[in-house]
Coordinates of C-alpha atoms and ligand atoms in Angstrom, one line a residue:
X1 CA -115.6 -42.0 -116.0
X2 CA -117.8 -44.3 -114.7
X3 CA -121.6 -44.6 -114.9
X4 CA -123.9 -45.6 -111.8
X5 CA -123.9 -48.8 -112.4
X6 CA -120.2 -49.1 -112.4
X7 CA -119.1 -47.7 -109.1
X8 CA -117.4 -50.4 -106.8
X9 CA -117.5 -50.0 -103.3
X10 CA -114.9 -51.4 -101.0
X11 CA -115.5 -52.3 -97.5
X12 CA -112.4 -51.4 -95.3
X13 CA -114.1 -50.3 -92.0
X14 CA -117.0 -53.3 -92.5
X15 CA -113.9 -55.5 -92.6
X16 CA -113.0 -54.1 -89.0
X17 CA -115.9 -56.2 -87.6
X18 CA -119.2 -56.1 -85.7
X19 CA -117.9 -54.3 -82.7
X20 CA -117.0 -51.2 -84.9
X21 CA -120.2 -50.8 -86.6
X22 CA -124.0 -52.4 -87.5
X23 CA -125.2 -53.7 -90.8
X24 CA -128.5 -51.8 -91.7
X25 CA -130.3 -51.0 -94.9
X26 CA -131.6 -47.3 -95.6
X27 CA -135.3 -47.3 -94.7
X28 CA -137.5 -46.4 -97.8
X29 CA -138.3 -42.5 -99.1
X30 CA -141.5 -42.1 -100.7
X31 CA -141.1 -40.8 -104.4
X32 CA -137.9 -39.7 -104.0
X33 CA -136.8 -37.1 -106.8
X34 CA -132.9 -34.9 -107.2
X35 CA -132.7 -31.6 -105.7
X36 CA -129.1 -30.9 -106.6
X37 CA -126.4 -32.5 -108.4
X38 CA -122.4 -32.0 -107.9
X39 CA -120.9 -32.5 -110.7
X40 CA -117.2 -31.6 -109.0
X41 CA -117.5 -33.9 -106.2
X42 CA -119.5 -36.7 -108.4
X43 CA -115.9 -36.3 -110.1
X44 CA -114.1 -37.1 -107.2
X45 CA -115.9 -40.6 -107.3
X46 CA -115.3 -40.9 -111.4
X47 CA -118.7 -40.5 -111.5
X48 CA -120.5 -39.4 -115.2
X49 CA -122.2 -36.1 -114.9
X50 CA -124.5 -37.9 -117.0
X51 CA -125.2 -40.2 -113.9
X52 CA -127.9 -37.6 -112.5
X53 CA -129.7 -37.8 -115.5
X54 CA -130.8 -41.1 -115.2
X55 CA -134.4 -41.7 -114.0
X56 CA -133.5 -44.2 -111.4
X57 CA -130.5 -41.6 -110.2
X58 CA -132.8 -40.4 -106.9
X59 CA -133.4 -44.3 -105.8
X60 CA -130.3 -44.8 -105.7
X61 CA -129.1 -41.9 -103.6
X62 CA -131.9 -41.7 -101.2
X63 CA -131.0 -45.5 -100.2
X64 CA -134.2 -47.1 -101.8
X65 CA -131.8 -49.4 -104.2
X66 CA -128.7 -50.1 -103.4
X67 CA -125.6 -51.1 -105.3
X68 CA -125.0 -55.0 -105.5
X69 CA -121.6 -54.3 -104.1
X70 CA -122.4 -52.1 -101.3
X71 CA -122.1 -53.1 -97.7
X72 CA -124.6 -50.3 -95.5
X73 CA -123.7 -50.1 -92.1
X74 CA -123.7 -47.4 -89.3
X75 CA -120.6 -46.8 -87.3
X76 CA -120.7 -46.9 -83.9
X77 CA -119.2 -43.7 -81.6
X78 CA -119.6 -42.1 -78.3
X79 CA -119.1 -38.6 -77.7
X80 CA -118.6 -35.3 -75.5
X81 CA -121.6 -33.9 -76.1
X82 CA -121.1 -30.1 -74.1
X83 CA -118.8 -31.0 -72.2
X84 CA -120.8 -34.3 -70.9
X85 CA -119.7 -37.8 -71.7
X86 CA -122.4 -40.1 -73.9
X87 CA -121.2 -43.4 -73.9
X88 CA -123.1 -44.5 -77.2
X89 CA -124.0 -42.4 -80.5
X90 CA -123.4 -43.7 -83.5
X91 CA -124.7 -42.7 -86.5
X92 CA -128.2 -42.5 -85.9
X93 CA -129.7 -41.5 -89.3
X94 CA -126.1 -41.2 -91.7
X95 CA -126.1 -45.0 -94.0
X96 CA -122.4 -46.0 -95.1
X97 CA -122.5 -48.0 -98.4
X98 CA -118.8 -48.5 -98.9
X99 CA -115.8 -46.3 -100.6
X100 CA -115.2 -45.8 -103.9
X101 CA -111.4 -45.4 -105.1
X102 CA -111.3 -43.3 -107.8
X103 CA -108.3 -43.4 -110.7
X104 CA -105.7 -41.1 -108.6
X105 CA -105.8 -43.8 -105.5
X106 CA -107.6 -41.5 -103.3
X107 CA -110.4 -43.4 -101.0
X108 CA -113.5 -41.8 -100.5
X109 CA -116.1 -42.9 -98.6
X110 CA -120.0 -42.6 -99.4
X111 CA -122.5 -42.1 -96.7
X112 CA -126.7 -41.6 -97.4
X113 CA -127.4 -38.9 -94.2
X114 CA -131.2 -39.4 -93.4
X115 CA -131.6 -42.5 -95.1
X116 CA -133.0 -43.9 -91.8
X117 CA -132.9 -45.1 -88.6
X118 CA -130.1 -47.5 -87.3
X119 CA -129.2 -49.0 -84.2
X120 CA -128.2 -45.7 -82.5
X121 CA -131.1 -43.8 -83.8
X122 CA -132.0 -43.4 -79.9
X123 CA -134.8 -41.5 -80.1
X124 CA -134.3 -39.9 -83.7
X125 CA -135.8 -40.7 -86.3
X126 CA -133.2 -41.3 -88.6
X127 CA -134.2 -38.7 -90.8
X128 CA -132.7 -35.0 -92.1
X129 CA -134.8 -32.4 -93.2
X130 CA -134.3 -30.3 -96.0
X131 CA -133.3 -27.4 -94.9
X132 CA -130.6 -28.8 -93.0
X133 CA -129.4 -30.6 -96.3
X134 CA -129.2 -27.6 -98.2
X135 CA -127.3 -26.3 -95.9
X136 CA -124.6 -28.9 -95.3
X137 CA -124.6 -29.6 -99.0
X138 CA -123.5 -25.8 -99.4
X139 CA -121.8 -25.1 -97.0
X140 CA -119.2 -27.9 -97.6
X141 CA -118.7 -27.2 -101.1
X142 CA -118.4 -23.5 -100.0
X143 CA -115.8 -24.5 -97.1
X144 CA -113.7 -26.4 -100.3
X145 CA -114.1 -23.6 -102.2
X146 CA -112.2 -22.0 -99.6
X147 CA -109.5 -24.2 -99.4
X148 CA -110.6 -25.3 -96.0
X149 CA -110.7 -29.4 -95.2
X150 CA -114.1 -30.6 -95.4
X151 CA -116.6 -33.4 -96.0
X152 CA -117.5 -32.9 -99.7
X153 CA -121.5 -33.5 -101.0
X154 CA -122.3 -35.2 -103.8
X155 CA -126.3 -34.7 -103.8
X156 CA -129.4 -33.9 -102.3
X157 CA -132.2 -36.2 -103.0
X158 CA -135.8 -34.9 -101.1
X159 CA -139.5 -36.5 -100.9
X160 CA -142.5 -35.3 -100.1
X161 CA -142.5 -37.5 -97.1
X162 CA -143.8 -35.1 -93.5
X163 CA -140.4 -34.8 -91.1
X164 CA -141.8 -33.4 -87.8
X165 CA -138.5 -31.0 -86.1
X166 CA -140.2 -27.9 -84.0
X167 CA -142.8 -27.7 -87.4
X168 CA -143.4 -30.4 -90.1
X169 CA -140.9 -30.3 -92.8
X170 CA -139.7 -32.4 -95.7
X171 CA -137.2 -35.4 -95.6
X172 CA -134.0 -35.2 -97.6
X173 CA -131.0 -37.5 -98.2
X174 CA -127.7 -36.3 -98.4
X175 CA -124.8 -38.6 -100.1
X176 CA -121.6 -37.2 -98.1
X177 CA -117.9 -38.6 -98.9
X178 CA -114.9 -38.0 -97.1
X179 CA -112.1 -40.0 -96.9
X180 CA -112.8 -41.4 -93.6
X181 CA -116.3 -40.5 -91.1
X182 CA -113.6 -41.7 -88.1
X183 CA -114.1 -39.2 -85.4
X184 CA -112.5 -38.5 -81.9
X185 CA -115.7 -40.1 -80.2
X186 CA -115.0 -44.1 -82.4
X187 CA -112.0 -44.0 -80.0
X188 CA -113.9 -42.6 -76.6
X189 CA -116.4 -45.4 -77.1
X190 CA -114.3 -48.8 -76.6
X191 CA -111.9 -46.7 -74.5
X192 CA -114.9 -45.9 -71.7
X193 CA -116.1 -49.4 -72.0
X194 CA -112.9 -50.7 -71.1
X195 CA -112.5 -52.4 -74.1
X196 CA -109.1 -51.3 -75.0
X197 CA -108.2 -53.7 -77.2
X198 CA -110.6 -52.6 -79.9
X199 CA -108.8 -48.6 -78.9
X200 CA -105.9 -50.5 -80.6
X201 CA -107.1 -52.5 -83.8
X202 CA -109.3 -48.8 -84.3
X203 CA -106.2 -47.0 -83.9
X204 CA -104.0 -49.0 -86.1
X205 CA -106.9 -48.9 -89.0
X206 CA -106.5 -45.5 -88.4
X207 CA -102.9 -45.1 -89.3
X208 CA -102.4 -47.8 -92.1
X209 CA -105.4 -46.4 -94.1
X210 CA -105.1 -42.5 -93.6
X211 CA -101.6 -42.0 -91.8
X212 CA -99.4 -44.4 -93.9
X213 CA -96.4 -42.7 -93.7
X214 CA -95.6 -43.9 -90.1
X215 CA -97.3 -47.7 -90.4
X216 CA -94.3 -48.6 -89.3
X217 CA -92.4 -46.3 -86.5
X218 CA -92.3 -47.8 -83.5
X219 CA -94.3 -45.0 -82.0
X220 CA -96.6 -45.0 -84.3
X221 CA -99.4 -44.0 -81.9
X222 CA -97.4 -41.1 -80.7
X223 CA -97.5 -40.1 -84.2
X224 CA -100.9 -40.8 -85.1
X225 CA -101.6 -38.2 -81.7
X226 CA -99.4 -35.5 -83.3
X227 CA -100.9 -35.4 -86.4
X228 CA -104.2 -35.1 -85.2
X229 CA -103.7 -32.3 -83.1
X230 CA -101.9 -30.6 -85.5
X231 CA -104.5 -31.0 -88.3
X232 CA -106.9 -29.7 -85.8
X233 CA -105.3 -26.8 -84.5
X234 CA -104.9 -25.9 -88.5
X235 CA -108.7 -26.4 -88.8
X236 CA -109.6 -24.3 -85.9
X237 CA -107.1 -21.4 -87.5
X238 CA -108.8 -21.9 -90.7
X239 CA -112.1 -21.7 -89.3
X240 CA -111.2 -18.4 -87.0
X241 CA -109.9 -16.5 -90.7
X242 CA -113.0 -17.2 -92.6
X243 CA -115.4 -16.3 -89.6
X244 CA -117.1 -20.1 -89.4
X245 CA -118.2 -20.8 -86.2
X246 CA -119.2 -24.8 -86.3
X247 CA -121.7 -24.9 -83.6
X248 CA -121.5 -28.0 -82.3
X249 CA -118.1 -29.1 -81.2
X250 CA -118.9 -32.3 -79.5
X251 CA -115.9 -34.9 -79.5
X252 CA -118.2 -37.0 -82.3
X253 CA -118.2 -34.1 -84.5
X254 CA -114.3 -34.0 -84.6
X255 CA -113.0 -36.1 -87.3
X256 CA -109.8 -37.7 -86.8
X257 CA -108.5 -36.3 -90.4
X258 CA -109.2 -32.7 -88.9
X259 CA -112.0 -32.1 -91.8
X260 CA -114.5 -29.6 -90.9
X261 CA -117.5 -32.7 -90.2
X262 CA -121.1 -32.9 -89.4
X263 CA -122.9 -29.4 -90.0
X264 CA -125.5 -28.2 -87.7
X265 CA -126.3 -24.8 -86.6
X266 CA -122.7 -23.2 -87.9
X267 CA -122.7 -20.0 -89.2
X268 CA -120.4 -17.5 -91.3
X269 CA -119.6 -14.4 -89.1
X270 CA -121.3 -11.6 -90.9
X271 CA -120.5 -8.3 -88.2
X272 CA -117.6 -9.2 -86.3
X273 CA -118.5 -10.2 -82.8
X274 CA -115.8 -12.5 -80.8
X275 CA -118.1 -13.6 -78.5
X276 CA -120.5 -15.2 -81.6
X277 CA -122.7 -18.2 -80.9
X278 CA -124.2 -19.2 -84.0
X279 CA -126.4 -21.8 -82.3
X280 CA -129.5 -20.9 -80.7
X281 CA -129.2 -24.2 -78.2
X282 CA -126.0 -23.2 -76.7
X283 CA -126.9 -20.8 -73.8
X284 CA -123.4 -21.2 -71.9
X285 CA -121.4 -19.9 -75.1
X286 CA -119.4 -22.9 -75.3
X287 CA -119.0 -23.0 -78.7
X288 CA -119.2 -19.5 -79.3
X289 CA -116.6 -18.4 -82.4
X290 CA -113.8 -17.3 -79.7
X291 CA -113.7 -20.2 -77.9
X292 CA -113.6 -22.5 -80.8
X293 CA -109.7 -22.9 -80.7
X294 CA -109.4 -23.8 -77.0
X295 CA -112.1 -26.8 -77.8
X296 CA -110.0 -27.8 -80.0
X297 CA -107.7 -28.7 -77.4
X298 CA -110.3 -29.9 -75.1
X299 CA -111.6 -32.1 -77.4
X300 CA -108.2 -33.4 -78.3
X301 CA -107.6 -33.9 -74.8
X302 CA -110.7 -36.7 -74.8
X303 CA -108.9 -38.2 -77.7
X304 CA -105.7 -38.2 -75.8
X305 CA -107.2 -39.7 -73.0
X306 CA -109.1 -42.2 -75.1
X307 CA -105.8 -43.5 -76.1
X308 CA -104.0 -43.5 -73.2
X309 CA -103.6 -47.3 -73.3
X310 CA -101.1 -46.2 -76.2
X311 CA -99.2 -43.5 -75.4
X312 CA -97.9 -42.5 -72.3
X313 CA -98.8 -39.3 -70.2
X314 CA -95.5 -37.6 -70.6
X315 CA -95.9 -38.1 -74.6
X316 CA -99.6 -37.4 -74.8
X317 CA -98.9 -33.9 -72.5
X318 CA -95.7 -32.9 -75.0
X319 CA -98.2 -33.0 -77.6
X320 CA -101.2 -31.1 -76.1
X321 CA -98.7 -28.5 -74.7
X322 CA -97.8 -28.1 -78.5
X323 CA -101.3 -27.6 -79.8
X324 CA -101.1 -23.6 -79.0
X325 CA -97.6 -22.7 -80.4
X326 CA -99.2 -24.8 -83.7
X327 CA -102.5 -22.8 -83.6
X328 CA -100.7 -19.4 -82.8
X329 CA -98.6 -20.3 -85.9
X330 CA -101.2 -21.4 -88.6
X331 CA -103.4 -18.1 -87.8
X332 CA -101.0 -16.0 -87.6
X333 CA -100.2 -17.2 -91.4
X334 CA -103.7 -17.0 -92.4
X335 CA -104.3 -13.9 -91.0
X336 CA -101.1 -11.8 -91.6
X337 CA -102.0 -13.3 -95.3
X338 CA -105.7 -11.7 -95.2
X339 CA -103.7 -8.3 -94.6
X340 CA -101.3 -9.0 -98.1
X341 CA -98.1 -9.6 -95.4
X342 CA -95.6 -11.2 -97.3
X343 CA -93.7 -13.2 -94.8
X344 CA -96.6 -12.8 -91.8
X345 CA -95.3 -14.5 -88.2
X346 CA -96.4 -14.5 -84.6
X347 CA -94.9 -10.9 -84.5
X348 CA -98.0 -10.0 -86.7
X349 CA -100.8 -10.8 -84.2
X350 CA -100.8 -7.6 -82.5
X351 CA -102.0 -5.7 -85.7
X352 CA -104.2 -8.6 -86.3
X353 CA -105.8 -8.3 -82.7
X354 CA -106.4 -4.3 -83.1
X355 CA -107.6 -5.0 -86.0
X356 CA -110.4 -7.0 -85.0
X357 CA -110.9 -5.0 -82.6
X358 CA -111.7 -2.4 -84.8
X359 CA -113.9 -4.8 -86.2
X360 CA -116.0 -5.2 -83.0
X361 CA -116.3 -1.8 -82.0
X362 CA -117.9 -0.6 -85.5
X363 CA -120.0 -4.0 -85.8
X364 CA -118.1 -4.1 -89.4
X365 CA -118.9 -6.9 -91.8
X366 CA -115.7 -9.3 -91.3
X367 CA -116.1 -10.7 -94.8
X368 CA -116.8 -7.5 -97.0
X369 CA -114.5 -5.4 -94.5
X370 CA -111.5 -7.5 -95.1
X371 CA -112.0 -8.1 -98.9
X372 CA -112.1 -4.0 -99.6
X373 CA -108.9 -3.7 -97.0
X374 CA -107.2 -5.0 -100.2
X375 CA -107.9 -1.5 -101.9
X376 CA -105.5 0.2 -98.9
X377 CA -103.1 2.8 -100.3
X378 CA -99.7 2.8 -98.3
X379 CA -98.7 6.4 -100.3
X380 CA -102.2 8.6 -99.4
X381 CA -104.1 8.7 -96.3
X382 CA -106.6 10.6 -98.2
X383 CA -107.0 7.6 -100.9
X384 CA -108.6 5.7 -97.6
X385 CA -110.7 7.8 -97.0
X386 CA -113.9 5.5 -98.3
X387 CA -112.3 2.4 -95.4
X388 CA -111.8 5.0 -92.8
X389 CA -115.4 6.2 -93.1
X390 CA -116.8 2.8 -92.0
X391 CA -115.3 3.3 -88.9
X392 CA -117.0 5.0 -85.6
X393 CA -113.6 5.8 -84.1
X394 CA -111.3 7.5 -86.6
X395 CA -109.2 8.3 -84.5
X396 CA -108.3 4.4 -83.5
X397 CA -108.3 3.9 -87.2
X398 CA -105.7 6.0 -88.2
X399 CA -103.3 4.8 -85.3
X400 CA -103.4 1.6 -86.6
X401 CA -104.1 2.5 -90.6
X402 CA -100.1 4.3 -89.2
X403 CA -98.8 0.7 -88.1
X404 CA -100.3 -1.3 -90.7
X405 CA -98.8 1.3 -93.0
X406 CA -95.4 0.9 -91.3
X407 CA -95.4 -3.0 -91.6
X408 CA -96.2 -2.6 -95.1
X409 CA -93.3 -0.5 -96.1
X410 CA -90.8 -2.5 -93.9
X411 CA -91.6 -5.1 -96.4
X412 CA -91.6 -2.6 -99.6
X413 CA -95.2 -4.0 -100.2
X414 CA -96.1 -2.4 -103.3
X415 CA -100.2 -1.6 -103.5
X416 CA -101.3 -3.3 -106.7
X417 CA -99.2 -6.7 -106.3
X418 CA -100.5 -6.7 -102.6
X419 CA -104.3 -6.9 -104.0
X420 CA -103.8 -9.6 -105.6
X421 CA -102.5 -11.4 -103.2
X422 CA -105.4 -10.5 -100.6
X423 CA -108.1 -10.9 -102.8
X424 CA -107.2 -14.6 -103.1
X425 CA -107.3 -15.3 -99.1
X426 CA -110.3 -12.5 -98.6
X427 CA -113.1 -14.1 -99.7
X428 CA -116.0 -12.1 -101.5
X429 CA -118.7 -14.8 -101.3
X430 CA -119.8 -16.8 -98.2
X431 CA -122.8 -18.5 -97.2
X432 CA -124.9 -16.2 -95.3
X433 CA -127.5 -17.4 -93.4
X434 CA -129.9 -15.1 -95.6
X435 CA -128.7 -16.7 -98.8
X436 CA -128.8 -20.0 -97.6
X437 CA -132.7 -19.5 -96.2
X438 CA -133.6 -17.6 -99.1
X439 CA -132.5 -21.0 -101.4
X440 CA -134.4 -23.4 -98.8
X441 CA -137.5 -21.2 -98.9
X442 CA -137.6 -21.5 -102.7
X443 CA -137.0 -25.6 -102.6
X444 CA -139.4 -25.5 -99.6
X445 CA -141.7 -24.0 -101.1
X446 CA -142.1 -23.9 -104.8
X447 CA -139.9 -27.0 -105.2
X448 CA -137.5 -24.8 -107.0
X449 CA -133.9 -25.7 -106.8
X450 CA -132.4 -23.2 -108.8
X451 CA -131.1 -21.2 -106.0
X452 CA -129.9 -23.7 -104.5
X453 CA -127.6 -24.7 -107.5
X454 CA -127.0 -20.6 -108.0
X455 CA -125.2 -21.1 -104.8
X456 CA -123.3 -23.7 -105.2
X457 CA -121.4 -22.5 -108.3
X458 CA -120.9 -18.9 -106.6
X459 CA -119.6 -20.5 -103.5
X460 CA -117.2 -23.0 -105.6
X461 CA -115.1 -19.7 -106.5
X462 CA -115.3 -17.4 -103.9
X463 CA -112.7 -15.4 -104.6
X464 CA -113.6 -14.4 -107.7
X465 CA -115.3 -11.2 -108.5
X466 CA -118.2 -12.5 -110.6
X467 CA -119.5 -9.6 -111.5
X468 CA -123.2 -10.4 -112.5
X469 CA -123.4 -11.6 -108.6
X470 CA -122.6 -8.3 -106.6
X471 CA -125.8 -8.6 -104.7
X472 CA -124.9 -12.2 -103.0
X473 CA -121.8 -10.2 -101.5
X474 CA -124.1 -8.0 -99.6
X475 CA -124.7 -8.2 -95.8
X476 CA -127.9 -9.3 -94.7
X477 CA -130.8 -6.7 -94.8
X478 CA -132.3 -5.8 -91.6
X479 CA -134.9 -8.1 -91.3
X480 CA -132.8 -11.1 -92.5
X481 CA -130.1 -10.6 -89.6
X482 CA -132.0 -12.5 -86.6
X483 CA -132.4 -15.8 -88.1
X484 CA -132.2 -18.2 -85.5
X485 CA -130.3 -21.7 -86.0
X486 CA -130.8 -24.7 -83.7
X487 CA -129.6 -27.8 -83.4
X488 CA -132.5 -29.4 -84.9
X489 CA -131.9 -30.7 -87.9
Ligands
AMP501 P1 -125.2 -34.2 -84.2 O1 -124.7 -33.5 -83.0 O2 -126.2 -33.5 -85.0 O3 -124.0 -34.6 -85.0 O4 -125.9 -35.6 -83.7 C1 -125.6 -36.2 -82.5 C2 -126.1 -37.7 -82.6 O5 -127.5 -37.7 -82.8 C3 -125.5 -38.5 -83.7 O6 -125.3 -39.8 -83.1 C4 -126.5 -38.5 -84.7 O7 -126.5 -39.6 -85.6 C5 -127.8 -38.5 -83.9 N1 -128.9 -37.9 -84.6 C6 -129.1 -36.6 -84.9 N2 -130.3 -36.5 -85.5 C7 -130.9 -37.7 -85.6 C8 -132.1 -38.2 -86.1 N3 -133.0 -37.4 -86.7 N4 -132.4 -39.5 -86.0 C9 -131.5 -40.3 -85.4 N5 -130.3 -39.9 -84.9 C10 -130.0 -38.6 -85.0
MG502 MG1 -122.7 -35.6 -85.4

């Protein structure tokens, strides 16, 4: 384990050169001090618990002193912002210092979001509020938690300093790591500005730091294509099981190691509705939770495009044309596993489908609904009596309670053993948008980060029944369900 003072930071992408990214230091935070320490992902670093101890602990990870070894820069991107092309982003408020590579090998980059404004702050201000750190901080840990690929966050540093969004709030820093902050849009940018060469040397960095295995195929870019859309089309199945709709599925918000990247207005399903927008900016339902896995593909299609200096169109099209039959496979996995199948397939997605329909036409809670499916007796209709209840239309129930029932004795599932196995993919705990505001009102507030820490340990294990926090499993009361999210942040 290594104390503050120890961590090394290497400078892979800095070594790419001045066309990939700007040098800039973190701007200042007034009287910084720690709102929440991760002592799982601080591990992922070698980093000491201890480390957040230290007095000078906020400084550091706010950006006002910086390692002697780290490099700062901001990467430069473009990006499909609604469908339109922007030919310049770039981080405009997120600092990189360097990676760290901890004892195992693994690489993880360290970024300060809200540490200030960089060359492609446009007309930001390079800052993030608190409330949208506390919820990106949560919500990531909550997304590992359920085993789905993620950014991780190692802290939350805030100041008193005024952050004016649609009212004044407070500033906040957020240290982020993941292995690499590459996204679809680092490719669109050199690609729309004809500068194909650097599509290449971005594109080869690419695959000798993250996609090793085929360094040296001779189609490597091919390869590096594939891999993509398949870890996409696996995020996009893991994000339709849980019930997380991102919010902002712009091409630089797609990260080229298909981690779930950059949290905005997302939001956890809480009745099932397919149709979901969980951001309040996003009139036209693009990114509304149903439509999530075809922008997948459209998004992948900009990265295709970006690259097609690289790969030809007959190989870029055989891979894109594979993105559905990939998807179709992973969620039918995931979701045949939410209903205890033992060996779940393609075959399975019509019960799945009537299912959610189900869903839908009794505005069910998707997380609590699925997680007390588990108690399903295949020997007594009367024994589900308590599920049946919840629906309006028992009579659509019991047709499919009678095929779900078939399926299960085709496979001699046995009732108890079954459980077990679904209460490990159904979650109990997820971050509801009434938890998560109730945690930022508190740290708002009365500066009191306890709930904010009370969430992060539920959400690490959210499988688990943990009895003394029942209440965190409940939907949101009545007056709680209308929060509105936006992009601001
Ligand atoms: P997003 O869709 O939130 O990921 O952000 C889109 C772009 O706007 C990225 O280039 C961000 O770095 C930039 N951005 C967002 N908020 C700010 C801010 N407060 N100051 C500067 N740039 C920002
Ligand atoms: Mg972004």
């Amino acid at each position: 384990m290594h104390s503050l003072q120890q961590l090394t930071f290497l400078h892979r992408y800095a070594q790419l050169g001045s066309d990939f990214s700007s040098e800039v230091y973190p701007t200042p935070l007034p009287a910084p001090y720690l709102v929440s320490f991760n002592a799982a992902a601080a591990r992922l670093l070698d980093l000491d618990s201890e480390a957040a101890d230290r007095p000078d602990f906020a400084e550091h990870f706010c950006g006002n002193r910086i390692p002697p070894n780290a490099r700062p820069l901001a990467m430069l991107y473009a990006g499909h912002q609604f469908g339109h092309f922007v030919s310049q982003l770039g981080d405009g408020r997120a600092i990189l210092l360097g990676e760290i590579c901890n004892a195992a090998g693994q690489f993880w980059e360290v970024q300060l979001k809200g540490a200030g404004a960089t060359p492609y702050s446009r007309r930001g201000d390079g800052r993030a509020v608190l409330r949208s750190s506390i919820r990106e901080y949560l919500c990531s840990e909550a997304m590992h938690g359920l085993g789905i690929p993620t950014s991780r966050a190692l802290c939350i540093v805030g100041s008193d300093a005024t952050v004016y969004r649609e009212s004044a709030e407070t500033a906040a820093v957020l240290t982020r790591l993941a292995p690499s902050h590459v996204r679809f849009g680092s490719f669109e940018v050199f690609f729309y500005r004809g500068q194909f060469e650097q599509v290449q040397t971005l594109a080869d960095f690419v695959i000798e730091n993250h996609y090793a295995e085929f360094a040296n195929a001779t189609d490597k870019y091919r390869l590096l294509l594939r891999e993509i859309t398949r870890s996409t089309a696996h995020l996009m199945a893991h994000w339709q099981a849980v019930g997380f709709c991102h919010g902002v599925m712009n091409t630089d918000n797609m990260s080229i190691l298909g981690l779930t990247l950059d949290y905005g207005p997302f939001g956890f399903m809480e009745n099932f509705n397919a149709g979901y927008i969980c951001n309040h900016s996003d009139p036209q339902a693009r990114y509304a939770y149903d439509q999530q896995p075809q922008i997948g593909l459209w998004n992948l299609s900009a990265l295709a495009h970006a690259l097609s200096k690289l790969i030809d169109e007959t190989q870029r099209d055989e891979i894109l044309e594979g993105y559905a039959a990939i998807y179709y496979e992973k969620y039918a996995a995931l979701m045949g596993a939410k209903l205890g199948l033992k060996n779940p397939s393609i075959s399975d997605l019509a019960l799945i489908t009537s299912w959610l329909q189900l869903l839908q036409n009794s505005q069910l809670d998707y997380t609590n609904t699925w997680r007390s499916l588990s108690n399903f007796s295949i020997a007594s209709n009367a024994e589900n009596h308590w599920l049946r209840n919840q629906f309006i239309d028992r009579a659509a129930f019991d047709e499919w309670a009678a095929n779900y029932r078939a399926r299960l004795h085709a496979e001699h599932s046995n009732d108890s053993e079954r459980k077990v196995r679904m209460d490990a993919v159904n979650p109990k705990y997820i971050l509801r948008n009434y938890l998560a505001q109730i945690a930022i009102e508190r740290a708002e507030q009365q500066r009191d980060f306890s709930e904010v820490n009370r969430l992060l340990a539920l959400l690490s294990k959210p499988f688990d029944e943990q009895p003394d926090m029942q209440n965190y499993a409940a939907p949101p009361p009545e007056s709680a369900r209308q929060i509105v999210v936006s992009c601001s942040s």
